[in-house]
mmCIF file of C-alpha atoms in Angstrom:
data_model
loop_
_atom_site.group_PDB
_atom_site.id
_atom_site.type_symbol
_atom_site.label_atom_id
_atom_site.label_comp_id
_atom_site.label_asym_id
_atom_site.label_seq_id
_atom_site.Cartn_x
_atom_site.Cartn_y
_atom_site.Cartn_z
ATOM 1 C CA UNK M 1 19.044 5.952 5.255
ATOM 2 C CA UNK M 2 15.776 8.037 5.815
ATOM 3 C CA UNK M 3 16.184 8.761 1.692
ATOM 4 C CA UNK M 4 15.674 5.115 1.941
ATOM 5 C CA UNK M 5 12.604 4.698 3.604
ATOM 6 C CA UNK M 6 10.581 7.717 2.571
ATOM 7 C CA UNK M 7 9.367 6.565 -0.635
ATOM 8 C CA UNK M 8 8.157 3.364 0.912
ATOM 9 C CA UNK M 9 6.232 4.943 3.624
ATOM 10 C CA UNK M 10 4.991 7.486 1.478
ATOM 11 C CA UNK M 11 3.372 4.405 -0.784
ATOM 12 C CA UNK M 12 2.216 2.696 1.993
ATOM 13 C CA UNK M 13 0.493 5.261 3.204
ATOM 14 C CA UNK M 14 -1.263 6.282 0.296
ATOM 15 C CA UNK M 15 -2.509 3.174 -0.833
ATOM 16 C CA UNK M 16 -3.537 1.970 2.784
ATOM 17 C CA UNK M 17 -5.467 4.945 3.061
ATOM 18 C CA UNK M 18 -6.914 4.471 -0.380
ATOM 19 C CA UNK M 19 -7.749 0.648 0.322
ATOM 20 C CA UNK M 20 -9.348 1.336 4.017
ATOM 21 C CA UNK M 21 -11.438 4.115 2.837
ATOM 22 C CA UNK M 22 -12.878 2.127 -0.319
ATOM 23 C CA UNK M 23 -12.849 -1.177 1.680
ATOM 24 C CA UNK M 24 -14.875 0.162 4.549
ATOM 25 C CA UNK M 25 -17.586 1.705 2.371
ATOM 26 C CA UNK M 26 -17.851 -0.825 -0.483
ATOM 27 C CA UNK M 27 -17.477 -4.209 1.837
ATOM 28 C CA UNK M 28 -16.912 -4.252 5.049
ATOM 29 C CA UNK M 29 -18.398 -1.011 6.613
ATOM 30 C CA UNK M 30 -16.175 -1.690 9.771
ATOM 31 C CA UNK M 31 -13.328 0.592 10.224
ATOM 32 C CA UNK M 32 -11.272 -1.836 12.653
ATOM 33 C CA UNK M 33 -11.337 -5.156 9.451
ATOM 34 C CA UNK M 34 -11.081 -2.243 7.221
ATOM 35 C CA UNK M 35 -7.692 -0.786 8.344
ATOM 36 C CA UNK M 36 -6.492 -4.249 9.097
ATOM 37 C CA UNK M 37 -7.377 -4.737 5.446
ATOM 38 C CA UNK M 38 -5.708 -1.698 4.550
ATOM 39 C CA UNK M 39 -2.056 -2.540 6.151
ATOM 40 C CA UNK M 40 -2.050 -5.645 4.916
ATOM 41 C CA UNK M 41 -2.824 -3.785 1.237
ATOM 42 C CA UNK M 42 -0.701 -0.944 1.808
ATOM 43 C CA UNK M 43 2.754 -3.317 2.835
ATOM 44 C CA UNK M 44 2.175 -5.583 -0.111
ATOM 45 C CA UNK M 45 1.654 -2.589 -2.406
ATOM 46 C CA UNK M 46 4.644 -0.743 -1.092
ATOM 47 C CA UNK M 47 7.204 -3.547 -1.255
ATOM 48 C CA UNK M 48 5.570 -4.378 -5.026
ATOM 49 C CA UNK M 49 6.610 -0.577 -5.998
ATOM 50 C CA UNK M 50 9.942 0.184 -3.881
ATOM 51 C CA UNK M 51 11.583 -3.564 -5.112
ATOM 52 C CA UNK M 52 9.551 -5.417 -7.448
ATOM 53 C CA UNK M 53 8.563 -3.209 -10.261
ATOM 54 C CA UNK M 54 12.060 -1.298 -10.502
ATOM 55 C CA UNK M 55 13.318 -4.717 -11.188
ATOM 56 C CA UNK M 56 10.804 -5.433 -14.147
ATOM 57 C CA UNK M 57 11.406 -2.163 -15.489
ATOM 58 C CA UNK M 58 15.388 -2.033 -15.983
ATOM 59 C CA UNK M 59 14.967 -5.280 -17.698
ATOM 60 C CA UNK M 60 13.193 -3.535 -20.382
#
């Protein structure tokens, strides 16, 4: 189970951090919108990678 969920975590971390950081310096230059921002990012880009994309790429 933890197998699981450490790949997901791991990309949500990384691109939340990645997001908040760019967000608060390039638009924003709030840190409380910019981490909000930066979930919000981070979810959708780790449920894209952990159970979208595998599906795209088996079908190729």
């Amino acid at each position: 189970m933890m197998n699981n969920l450490k790949k997901p975590f791991l990309e949500f971390l990384l691109n939340a951090t990645i997001c908040t950081v760019l967000i608060n310096f390039l638009q924003y230059h709030d840190w409380i919108k910019s981490l909000k921002f930066g979930a919000a990012f981070g979810l959708a880009m780790s449920i894209f990678y952990t159970f979208i994309l595998p599906k795209f790429k088996k079908k190729q």
